[in-house]
Amino acid sequence: MTTETIGAQSLSPRQLHLATLASLEAQGDMVRLAPAINEALNAQVTINEIKEAFSQLYAYTGFPRSLNALGVLNKVLESRKQKGVKDNEGKAWQRPEEWNDAKAALKLGTENQTKLGGGKPFNYNFCPQNDYYLKAHLFGDIFASNQLTSADRELVTVAALASLKGVAPQLTAHKVGAVNMGNTQEQVDELMAYLSTKGLSQYDNATEANAGIWPKGNPNNAYAKYFIGNSYLATITPKNMNSKEKTILPLSNVTFEPGCRNNWHIHHGTRQILICVSGKGWYQEWGKPAIALQAGDVIDIPEGVKHWHGAQKDCWFQHVVTHVAVESSQPGAVPNEWLETVSDEEYDKLK
């Protein structure tokens, strides 16, 4: 086991690939995981490093997700092998000596957990069995493996926890622990920003935006030039329809980071319906006062009305959006007419 400090102030491509794989494993997103594994292998992340990351994560995300991810890895490797791709196995895995000595594993785990906590011993007397599992198994047996450094293990853990809902206390603790185990604070901050930019994180201080079941989705790159700030887009498919069927009312969930808003714009040939599902936002029509929005509010935007919508300054915001076709429209008009930005001066006046 190694615990050396990472020298660089920025994360390596290898670390970012491992973080991406950890995030998708935690979410149980096997569809996106397969191409992400291919990208990681192409970037020379080793097979054994990926195996170790998925194996460790069973302690945080459960055996089902860990085993599913390992199954996807196996299928990807078989496919690449059939295509003649020779992947890097990496450092040979060795059975840790601590596995043969329960006292040694407990001693190692106690030391690792103490270091993770900044030198303060951790004792979970409320539930002695969990206290033992944490020390002897997670921070002992698992951390004893020779495939990942303790610093890398904590980056993998933070990436996984940041991609789950309902584990904020553990994420907070491991972000601190990641620094104590050899990463810099800059690297941890960079990791969280990376997960947010890639649409992987369930946090980013986005409690309101991720409190419910609505997906955050992927970065809304196709329309980024019409937004101030970052937004994310998730297509919503009716549960009773298969991939070959098309709904007559397409739905998408749009997530706005705090302060994010779209430009003034006009929809031609359709009415737009906004169904607010979480967080707090704004909607404004040209020449009218802005309307504050929260979960449960619905906005019906007539065809041809100039307007904008987005998040409030200190809060994330999500709304489901759909369009209903109407007969009247300007001849030759494009469906979406994008106009000027909502300036900081305009936006800052909203209360």
mmCIF file of C-alpha atoms in Angstrom:
data_model
loop_
_atom_site.group_PDB
_atom_site.id
_atom_site.type_symbol
_atom_site.label_atom_id
_atom_site.label_comp_id
_atom_site.label_asym_id
_atom_site.label_seq_id
_atom_site.Cartn_x
_atom_site.Cartn_y
_atom_site.Cartn_z
ATOM 1 C CA MET A 1 0.000 0.000 0.000
ATOM 2 C CA THR A 2 1.261 3.473 -0.840
ATOM 3 C CA THR A 3 0.065 6.810 0.457
ATOM 4 C CA GLU A 4 2.371 9.267 -1.234
ATOM 5 C CA THR A 5 1.105 12.760 -1.929
ATOM 6 C CA ILE A 6 0.270 13.608 -5.524
ATOM 7 C CA GLY A 7 2.726 16.264 -6.554
ATOM 8 C CA ALA A 8 0.773 18.130 -9.221
ATOM 9 C CA GLN A 9 -1.839 20.708 -8.370
ATOM 10 C CA SER A 10 -4.166 19.383 -11.066
ATOM 11 C CA LEU A 11 -5.673 15.970 -11.602
ATOM 12 C CA SER A 12 -4.182 13.689 -14.239
ATOM 13 C CA PRO A 13 -6.268 12.267 -17.116
ATOM 14 C CA ARG A 14 -5.951 8.874 -15.406
ATOM 15 C CA GLN A 15 -7.509 10.208 -12.205
ATOM 16 C CA LEU A 16 -10.332 11.907 -14.099
ATOM 17 C CA HIS A 17 -11.096 8.682 -15.975
ATOM 18 C CA LEU A 18 -11.197 6.751 -12.701
ATOM 19 C CA ALA A 19 -13.482 9.405 -11.214
ATOM 20 C CA THR A 20 -15.832 9.167 -14.199
ATOM 21 C CA LEU A 21 -16.005 5.378 -13.904
ATOM 22 C CA ALA A 22 -16.654 5.642 -10.154
ATOM 23 C CA SER A 23 -19.461 8.127 -10.736
ATOM 24 C CA LEU A 24 -21.207 5.996 -13.347
ATOM 25 C CA GLU A 25 -20.787 2.862 -11.209
ATOM 26 C CA ALA A 26 -22.398 4.646 -8.278
ATOM 27 C CA GLN A 27 -25.337 5.763 -10.419
ATOM 28 C CA GLY A 28 -25.762 2.276 -11.853
ATOM 29 C CA ASP A 29 -25.559 3.800 -15.331
ATOM 30 C CA MET A 30 -24.296 0.803 -17.278
ATOM 31 C CA VAL A 31 -25.186 2.376 -20.644
ATOM 32 C CA ARG A 32 -22.749 5.257 -20.205
ATOM 33 C CA LEU A 33 -20.247 3.112 -18.325
ATOM 34 C CA ALA A 34 -19.264 0.921 -21.287
ATOM 35 C CA PRO A 35 -18.028 3.765 -23.537
ATOM 36 C CA ALA A 36 -16.402 5.427 -20.517
ATOM 37 C CA ILE A 37 -14.435 2.225 -19.867
ATOM 38 C CA ASN A 38 -13.329 2.173 -23.500
ATOM 39 C CA GLU A 39 -12.124 5.769 -23.198
ATOM 40 C CA ALA A 40 -10.257 4.989 -19.969
ATOM 41 C CA LEU A 41 -8.528 1.956 -21.503
ATOM 42 C CA ASN A 42 -7.608 3.969 -24.597
ATOM 43 C CA ALA A 43 -6.011 6.510 -22.242
ATOM 44 C CA GLN A 44 -3.901 3.722 -20.698
ATOM 45 C CA VAL A 45 -5.749 3.379 -17.405
ATOM 46 C CA THR A 46 -4.883 -0.197 -16.521
ATOM 47 C CA ILE A 47 -7.308 -3.090 -16.288
ATOM 48 C CA ASN A 48 -6.266 -3.840 -12.720
ATOM 49 C CA GLU A 49 -6.758 -0.236 -11.615
ATOM 50 C CA ILE A 50 -10.311 -0.284 -12.955
ATOM 51 C CA LYS A 51 -10.989 -3.643 -11.307
ATOM 52 C CA GLU A 52 -9.708 -2.289 -8.002
ATOM 53 C CA ALA A 53 -11.841 0.871 -8.211
ATOM 54 C CA PHE A 54 -15.011 -1.120 -8.877
ATOM 55 C CA SER A 55 -14.134 -3.654 -6.180
ATOM 56 C CA GLN A 56 -13.515 -0.982 -3.541
ATOM 57 C CA LEU A 57 -16.764 0.765 -4.343
ATOM 58 C CA TYR A 58 -18.868 -2.168 -3.198
ATOM 59 C CA ALA A 59 -18.235 -0.826 0.323
ATOM 60 C CA TYR A 60 -19.859 2.488 -0.656
ATOM 61 C CA THR A 61 -22.397 1.624 -3.363
ATOM 62 C CA GLY A 62 -23.204 -2.026 -2.633
ATOM 63 C CA PHE A 63 -22.274 -5.336 -4.243
ATOM 64 C CA PRO A 64 -24.953 -5.148 -6.989
ATOM 65 C CA ARG A 65 -23.515 -1.986 -8.553
ATOM 66 C CA SER A 66 -19.937 -3.194 -8.052
ATOM 67 C CA LEU A 67 -20.614 -6.553 -9.690
ATOM 68 C CA ASN A 68 -22.607 -4.965 -12.524
ATOM 69 C CA ALA A 69 -19.734 -2.590 -13.270
ATOM 70 C CA LEU A 70 -17.225 -5.445 -13.239
ATOM 71 C CA GLY A 71 -19.531 -7.336 -15.606
ATOM 72 C CA VAL A 72 -19.545 -4.410 -18.025
ATOM 73 C CA LEU A 73 -15.751 -4.197 -17.781
ATOM 74 C CA ASN A 74 -15.473 -7.909 -18.627
ATOM 75 C CA LYS A 75 -17.707 -7.515 -21.694
ATOM 76 C CA VAL A 76 -15.778 -4.471 -22.883
ATOM 77 C CA LEU A 77 -12.479 -6.309 -22.531
ATOM 78 C CA GLU A 78 -13.818 -9.328 -24.442
ATOM 79 C CA SER A 79 -15.036 -7.063 -27.242
ATOM 80 C CA ARG A 80 -11.720 -5.235 -27.451
ATOM 81 C CA LYS A 81 -9.820 -8.531 -27.430
ATOM 82 C CA GLN A 82 -11.868 -9.811 -30.364
ATOM 83 C CA LYS A 83 -10.954 -6.632 -32.244
ATOM 84 C CA GLY A 84 -7.265 -7.281 -31.591
ATOM 85 C CA VAL A 85 -6.818 -4.556 -28.970
ATOM 86 C CA LYS A 86 -4.164 -5.405 -26.386
ATOM 87 C CA ASP A 87 -4.932 -3.517 -23.178
ATOM 88 C CA ASN A 88 -2.534 -2.764 -20.365
ATOM 89 C CA GLU A 89 -3.080 -5.152 -17.449
ATOM 90 C CA GLY A 90 -0.996 -2.953 -15.176
ATOM 91 C CA LYS A 91 0.766 -3.953 -12.012
ATOM 92 C CA ALA A 92 0.088 -7.573 -11.063
ATOM 93 C CA TRP A 93 -2.425 -7.924 -8.240
ATOM 94 C CA GLN A 94 -0.962 -9.452 -5.078
ATOM 95 C CA ARG A 95 -2.871 -10.938 -2.161
ATOM 96 C CA PRO A 96 -2.269 -8.587 0.804
ATOM 97 C CA GLU A 97 -0.484 -10.121 3.771
ATOM 98 C CA GLU A 98 -3.070 -8.516 6.051
ATOM 99 C CA TRP A 99 -5.656 -10.955 4.701
ATOM 100 C CA ASN A 100 -3.873 -13.705 6.587
ATOM 101 C CA ASP A 101 -3.775 -11.818 9.886
ATOM 102 C CA ALA A 102 -6.970 -10.260 11.251
ATOM 103 C CA LYS A 103 -5.045 -8.309 13.888
ATOM 104 C CA ALA A 104 -2.751 -6.808 11.247
ATOM 105 C CA ALA A 105 -5.731 -5.781 9.099
ATOM 106 C CA LEU A 106 -7.407 -4.152 12.112
ATOM 107 C CA LYS A 107 -4.196 -2.307 13.000
ATOM 108 C CA LEU A 108 -3.718 -1.035 9.432
ATOM 109 C CA GLY A 109 -7.353 -0.016 9.135
ATOM 110 C CA THR A 110 -7.282 1.853 12.438
ATOM 111 C CA GLU A 111 -4.205 3.768 11.278
ATOM 112 C CA ASN A 112 -5.774 4.599 7.898
ATOM 113 C CA GLN A 113 -9.052 5.711 9.430
ATOM 114 C CA THR A 114 -7.249 7.884 11.957
ATOM 115 C CA LYS A 115 -5.238 9.520 9.184
ATOM 116 C CA LEU A 116 -8.403 10.001 7.122
ATOM 117 C CA GLY A 117 -9.964 11.819 10.061
ATOM 118 C CA GLY A 118 -7.032 14.197 10.389
ATOM 119 C CA GLY A 119 -5.333 12.353 13.241
ATOM 120 C CA LYS A 120 -8.444 11.932 15.369
ATOM 121 C CA PRO A 121 -9.248 8.289 16.244
ATOM 122 C CA PHE A 122 -12.684 7.128 15.148
ATOM 123 C CA ASN A 123 -14.716 4.882 17.442
ATOM 124 C CA TYR A 124 -18.285 3.986 16.526
ATOM 125 C CA ASN A 125 -19.276 2.490 19.863
ATOM 126 C CA PHE A 126 -22.964 2.848 19.038
ATOM 127 C CA CYS A 127 -22.585 -0.079 16.613
ATOM 128 C CA PRO A 128 -19.403 -2.079 17.403
ATOM 129 C CA GLN A 129 -19.807 -4.420 14.443
ATOM 130 C CA ASN A 130 -19.790 -1.515 11.976
ATOM 131 C CA ASP A 131 -16.812 -0.019 13.779
ATOM 132 C CA TYR A 132 -14.948 -3.281 13.204
ATOM 133 C CA TYR A 133 -16.049 -3.616 9.571
ATOM 134 C CA LEU A 134 -14.829 -0.113 8.807
ATOM 135 C CA LYS A 135 -11.450 -0.545 10.460
ATOM 136 C CA ALA A 136 -10.591 -4.166 9.675
ATOM 137 C CA HIS A 137 -12.213 -4.569 6.300
ATOM 138 C CA LEU A 138 -12.706 -1.270 4.457
ATOM 139 C CA PHE A 139 -9.644 0.640 5.640
ATOM 140 C CA GLY A 140 -7.670 -2.528 6.387
ATOM 141 C CA ASP A 141 -8.294 -5.341 3.903
ATOM 142 C CA ILE A 142 -9.330 -3.147 0.974
ATOM 143 C CA PHE A 143 -6.785 -0.363 1.452
ATOM 144 C CA ALA A 144 -4.047 -3.002 1.733
ATOM 145 C CA SER A 145 -4.309 -3.823 -1.976
ATOM 146 C CA ASN A 146 -1.393 -2.685 -4.127
ATOM 147 C CA GLN A 147 -3.378 -1.287 -7.077
ATOM 148 C CA LEU A 148 -4.317 2.241 -5.973
ATOM 149 C CA THR A 149 -2.750 4.758 -3.623
ATOM 150 C CA SER A 150 -4.767 5.949 -0.644
ATOM 151 C CA ALA A 151 -4.979 9.344 -2.333
ATOM 152 C CA ASP A 152 -6.468 7.791 -5.470
ATOM 153 C CA ARG A 153 -8.859 5.671 -3.414
ATOM 154 C CA GLU A 154 -10.292 8.762 -1.802
ATOM 155 C CA LEU A 155 -10.754 10.491 -5.167
ATOM 156 C CA VAL A 156 -12.650 7.428 -6.372
ATOM 157 C CA THR A 157 -14.747 7.475 -3.198
ATOM 158 C CA VAL A 158 -15.534 11.195 -3.436
ATOM 159 C CA ALA A 159 -16.560 10.790 -7.092
ATOM 160 C CA ALA A 160 -18.911 7.940 -6.192
ATOM 161 C CA LEU A 161 -20.473 9.690 -3.189
ATOM 162 C CA ALA A 162 -20.909 12.919 -5.154
ATOM 163 C CA SER A 163 -22.963 10.897 -7.645
ATOM 164 C CA LEU A 164 -25.417 9.533 -5.075
ATOM 165 C CA LYS A 165 -28.293 11.286 -3.343
ATOM 166 C CA GLY A 166 -28.800 11.099 0.405
ATOM 167 C CA VAL A 167 -25.154 10.685 1.431
ATOM 168 C CA ALA A 168 -24.155 14.319 2.021
ATOM 169 C CA PRO A 169 -22.521 13.686 5.458
ATOM 170 C CA GLN A 170 -20.294 10.957 4.015
ATOM 171 C CA LEU A 171 -19.366 13.091 1.015
ATOM 172 C CA THR A 172 -18.413 15.978 3.287
ATOM 173 C CA ALA A 173 -16.236 13.715 5.429
ATOM 174 C CA HIS A 174 -14.468 12.132 2.469
ATOM 175 C CA LYS A 175 -13.761 15.460 0.774
ATOM 176 C CA VAL A 176 -11.785 16.332 3.913
ATOM 177 C CA GLY A 177 -10.364 12.808 4.076
ATOM 178 C CA ALA A 178 -9.176 13.025 0.475
ATOM 179 C CA VAL A 179 -6.885 15.886 1.492
ATOM 180 C CA ASN A 180 -5.724 14.063 4.613
ATOM 181 C CA MET A 181 -4.817 11.022 2.516
ATOM 182 C CA GLY A 182 -2.513 12.931 0.165
ATOM 183 C CA ASN A 183 -4.490 15.035 -2.290
ATOM 184 C CA THR A 184 -4.436 18.822 -2.297
ATOM 185 C CA GLN A 185 -7.537 20.897 -1.612
ATOM 186 C CA GLU A 186 -7.184 22.258 -5.138
ATOM 187 C CA GLN A 187 -7.434 18.744 -6.548
ATOM 188 C CA VAL A 188 -10.564 17.958 -4.551
ATOM 189 C CA ASP A 189 -12.145 21.223 -5.691
ATOM 190 C CA GLU A 190 -11.132 20.446 -9.262
ATOM 191 C CA LEU A 191 -12.713 17.000 -8.980
ATOM 192 C CA MET A 192 -16.032 18.441 -7.798
ATOM 193 C CA ALA A 193 -15.991 21.023 -10.603
ATOM 194 C CA TYR A 194 -15.208 18.307 -13.145
ATOM 195 C CA LEU A 195 -18.109 16.131 -11.959
ATOM 196 C CA SER A 196 -20.434 19.130 -12.133
ATOM 197 C CA THR A 197 -19.298 20.155 -15.617
ATOM 198 C CA LYS A 198 -19.795 16.603 -16.873
ATOM 199 C CA GLY A 199 -23.264 16.400 -15.364
ATOM 200 C CA LEU A 200 -22.221 13.623 -12.991
ATOM 201 C CA SER A 201 -22.431 15.208 -9.559
ATOM 202 C CA GLN A 202 -25.671 15.122 -7.575
ATOM 203 C CA TYR A 203 -24.422 17.843 -5.242
ATOM 204 C CA ASP A 204 -22.532 21.027 -6.195
ATOM 205 C CA ASN A 205 -24.393 22.550 -3.207
ATOM 206 C CA ALA A 206 -27.513 21.786 -5.249
ATOM 207 C CA THR A 207 -29.700 20.488 -2.445
ATOM 208 C CA GLU A 208 -32.909 21.888 -3.873
ATOM 209 C CA ALA A 209 -32.114 20.849 -7.418
ATOM 210 C CA ASN A 210 -31.420 17.256 -6.486
ATOM 211 C CA ALA A 211 -33.788 16.647 -3.605
ATOM 212 C CA GLY A 212 -36.269 14.720 -5.718
ATOM 213 C CA ILE A 213 -36.230 12.038 -8.375
ATOM 214 C CA TRP A 214 -35.771 14.308 -11.383
ATOM 215 C CA PRO A 215 -32.483 13.645 -13.241
ATOM 216 C CA LYS A 216 -29.922 16.381 -13.652
ATOM 217 C CA GLY A 217 -28.870 15.142 -17.094
ATOM 218 C CA ASN A 218 -25.868 16.125 -19.172
ATOM 219 C CA PRO A 219 -24.342 19.530 -19.892
ATOM 220 C CA ASN A 220 -26.661 21.443 -22.233
ATOM 221 C CA ASN A 221 -23.855 22.106 -24.707
ATOM 222 C CA ALA A 222 -26.042 22.497 -27.799
ATOM 223 C CA TYR A 223 -27.699 25.618 -26.347
ATOM 224 C CA ALA A 224 -24.872 26.850 -24.125
ATOM 225 C CA LYS A 225 -24.357 29.978 -26.239
ATOM 226 C CA TYR A 226 -27.884 31.093 -25.353
ATOM 227 C CA PHE A 227 -27.358 30.771 -21.589
ATOM 228 C CA ILE A 228 -25.476 32.708 -18.931
ATOM 229 C CA GLY A 229 -24.074 30.061 -16.585
ATOM 230 C CA ASN A 230 -24.291 26.280 -16.816
ATOM 231 C CA SER A 231 -27.436 24.305 -17.532
ATOM 232 C CA TYR A 232 -28.095 20.580 -17.891
ATOM 233 C CA LEU A 233 -30.606 18.672 -19.998
ATOM 234 C CA ALA A 234 -32.272 15.307 -19.400
ATOM 235 C CA THR A 235 -34.719 13.797 -21.893
ATOM 236 C CA ILE A 236 -37.739 12.219 -20.210
ATOM 237 C CA THR A 237 -39.159 9.073 -21.835
ATOM 238 C CA PRO A 238 -42.663 7.901 -20.895
ATOM 239 C CA LYS A 239 -42.326 4.693 -18.897
ATOM 240 C CA ASN A 240 -44.852 2.801 -21.029
ATOM 241 C CA MET A 241 -43.061 3.474 -24.328
ATOM 242 C CA ASN A 242 -40.133 1.595 -25.860
ATOM 243 C CA SER A 243 -37.159 3.098 -27.672
ATOM 244 C CA LYS A 244 -38.851 2.806 -31.096
ATOM 245 C CA GLU A 245 -42.004 4.682 -30.089
ATOM 246 C CA LYS A 246 -42.365 8.451 -30.112
ATOM 247 C CA THR A 247 -44.483 10.483 -27.737
ATOM 248 C CA ILE A 248 -46.668 13.272 -29.132
ATOM 249 C CA LEU A 249 -45.543 15.507 -26.247
ATOM 250 C CA PRO A 250 -41.724 15.393 -25.888
ATOM 251 C CA LEU A 251 -40.549 16.263 -22.382
ATOM 252 C CA SER A 252 -37.167 17.392 -21.069
ATOM 253 C CA ASN A 253 -35.940 18.363 -17.623
ATOM 254 C CA VAL A 254 -33.691 21.426 -17.563
ATOM 255 C CA THR A 255 -31.461 22.108 -14.549
ATOM 256 C CA PHE A 256 -30.024 25.611 -13.983
ATOM 257 C CA GLU A 257 -27.125 26.255 -11.626
ATOM 258 C CA PRO A 258 -27.520 29.266 -9.285
ATOM 259 C CA GLY A 259 -27.657 32.452 -11.350
ATOM 260 C CA CYS A 260 -28.027 30.632 -14.669
ATOM 261 C CA ARG A 261 -30.653 31.936 -17.090
ATOM 262 C CA ASN A 262 -31.362 31.770 -20.793
ATOM 263 C CA ASN A 263 -31.465 34.731 -23.147
ATOM 264 C CA TRP A 264 -34.615 36.563 -24.041
ATOM 265 C CA HIS A 265 -36.274 34.455 -26.724
ATOM 266 C CA ILE A 266 -39.500 33.810 -28.642
ATOM 267 C CA HIS A 267 -41.104 30.512 -29.653
ATOM 268 C CA HIS A 268 -42.835 30.515 -33.024
ATOM 269 C CA GLY A 269 -45.491 27.961 -33.872
ATOM 270 C CA THR A 270 -45.684 26.507 -30.346
ATOM 271 C CA ARG A 271 -46.815 27.301 -26.813
ATOM 272 C CA GLN A 272 -44.206 26.382 -24.211
ATOM 273 C CA ILE A 273 -45.215 24.833 -20.886
ATOM 274 C CA LEU A 274 -42.857 24.922 -17.882
ATOM 275 C CA ILE A 275 -43.562 22.627 -14.915
ATOM 276 C CA CYS A 276 -41.305 23.589 -11.994
ATOM 277 C CA VAL A 277 -40.116 20.500 -10.105
ATOM 278 C CA SER A 278 -37.432 21.683 -7.668
ATOM 279 C CA GLY A 279 -35.453 24.688 -6.516
ATOM 280 C CA LYS A 280 -36.328 28.343 -7.093
ATOM 281 C CA GLY A 281 -36.350 30.280 -10.342
ATOM 282 C CA TRP A 282 -37.596 33.244 -12.337
ATOM 283 C CA TYR A 283 -39.868 33.714 -15.354
ATOM 284 C CA GLN A 284 -40.347 37.047 -17.084
ATOM 285 C CA GLU A 285 -42.218 38.283 -20.147
ATOM 286 C CA TRP A 286 -41.100 41.405 -22.008
ATOM 287 C CA GLY A 287 -42.533 44.548 -20.382
ATOM 288 C CA LYS A 288 -43.864 42.678 -17.333
ATOM 289 C CA PRO A 289 -42.477 42.065 -13.816
ATOM 290 C CA ALA A 290 -40.536 38.835 -13.212
ATOM 291 C CA ILE A 291 -42.418 35.999 -11.503
ATOM 292 C CA ALA A 292 -40.684 33.994 -8.756
ATOM 293 C CA LEU A 293 -41.006 30.230 -9.251
ATOM 294 C CA GLN A 294 -40.785 27.181 -7.000
ATOM 295 C CA ALA A 295 -41.642 23.482 -7.192
ATOM 296 C CA GLY A 296 -45.278 22.956 -8.175
ATOM 297 C CA ASP A 297 -45.630 26.148 -10.236
ATOM 298 C CA VAL A 298 -46.667 25.932 -13.900
ATOM 299 C CA ILE A 299 -46.020 28.540 -16.597
ATOM 300 C CA ASP A 300 -47.944 28.594 -19.912
ATOM 301 C CA ILE A 301 -46.080 30.740 -22.462
ATOM 302 C CA PRO A 302 -48.142 31.855 -25.468
ATOM 303 C CA GLU A 303 -46.711 31.592 -28.960
ATOM 304 C CA GLY A 304 -44.805 34.700 -30.023
ATOM 305 C CA VAL A 305 -44.211 36.096 -26.500
ATOM 306 C CA LYS A 306 -40.714 37.370 -25.729
ATOM 307 C CA HIS A 307 -39.513 35.927 -22.395
ATOM 308 C CA TRP A 308 -36.722 34.323 -20.375
ATOM 309 C CA HIS A 309 -36.460 31.899 -17.439
ATOM 310 C CA GLY A 310 -33.763 30.565 -15.128
ATOM 311 C CA ALA A 311 -32.567 30.044 -11.573
ATOM 312 C CA GLN A 312 -32.524 32.481 -8.697
ATOM 313 C CA LYS A 313 -29.102 33.772 -7.681
ATOM 314 C CA ASP A 314 -28.566 31.577 -4.606
ATOM 315 C CA CYS A 315 -30.401 28.425 -5.620
ATOM 316 C CA TRP A 316 -30.468 25.687 -8.239
ATOM 317 C CA PHE A 317 -33.658 25.302 -10.255
ATOM 318 C CA GLN A 318 -35.267 22.567 -12.342
ATOM 319 C CA HIS A 319 -38.263 22.619 -14.644
ATOM 320 C CA VAL A 320 -39.773 20.143 -17.064
ATOM 321 C CA VAL A 321 -40.422 21.722 -20.440
ATOM 322 C CA THR A 322 -42.638 20.768 -23.370
ATOM 323 C CA HIS A 323 -44.082 22.466 -26.446
ATOM 324 C CA VAL A 324 -47.583 22.323 -27.897
ATOM 325 C CA ALA A 325 -47.968 23.154 -31.597
ATOM 326 C CA VAL A 326 -50.328 25.985 -32.559
ATOM 327 C CA GLU A 327 -51.702 26.994 -35.946
ATOM 328 C CA SER A 328 -50.622 30.634 -36.061
ATOM 329 C CA SER A 329 -47.019 31.613 -36.623
ATOM 330 C CA GLN A 330 -45.025 34.182 -38.531
ATOM 331 C CA PRO A 331 -44.316 32.953 -42.076
ATOM 332 C CA GLY A 332 -40.788 31.584 -42.323
ATOM 333 C CA ALA A 333 -40.061 32.051 -38.618
ATOM 334 C CA VAL A 334 -37.638 29.683 -36.913
ATOM 335 C CA PRO A 335 -39.054 27.667 -33.972
ATOM 336 C CA ASN A 336 -36.805 29.424 -31.435
ATOM 337 C CA GLU A 337 -35.772 33.020 -31.980
ATOM 338 C CA TRP A 338 -32.893 33.776 -29.608
ATOM 339 C CA LEU A 339 -32.376 37.404 -28.654
ATOM 340 C CA GLU A 340 -30.272 39.497 -26.257
ATOM 341 C CA THR A 341 -28.953 38.307 -22.912
ATOM 342 C CA VAL A 342 -30.552 39.110 -19.574
ATOM 343 C CA SER A 343 -27.878 41.456 -18.308
ATOM 344 C CA ASP A 344 -26.381 41.259 -14.831
ATOM 345 C CA GLU A 345 -27.908 44.671 -14.122
ATOM 346 C CA GLU A 346 -31.423 43.436 -14.994
ATOM 347 C CA TYR A 347 -30.957 40.188 -13.131
ATOM 348 C CA ASP A 348 -29.478 41.702 -9.972
ATOM 349 C CA LYS A 349 -32.560 43.910 -9.535
ATOM 350 C CA LEU A 350 -34.811 40.873 -9.038
ATOM 351 C CA LYS A 351 -35.861 40.248 -5.441
#
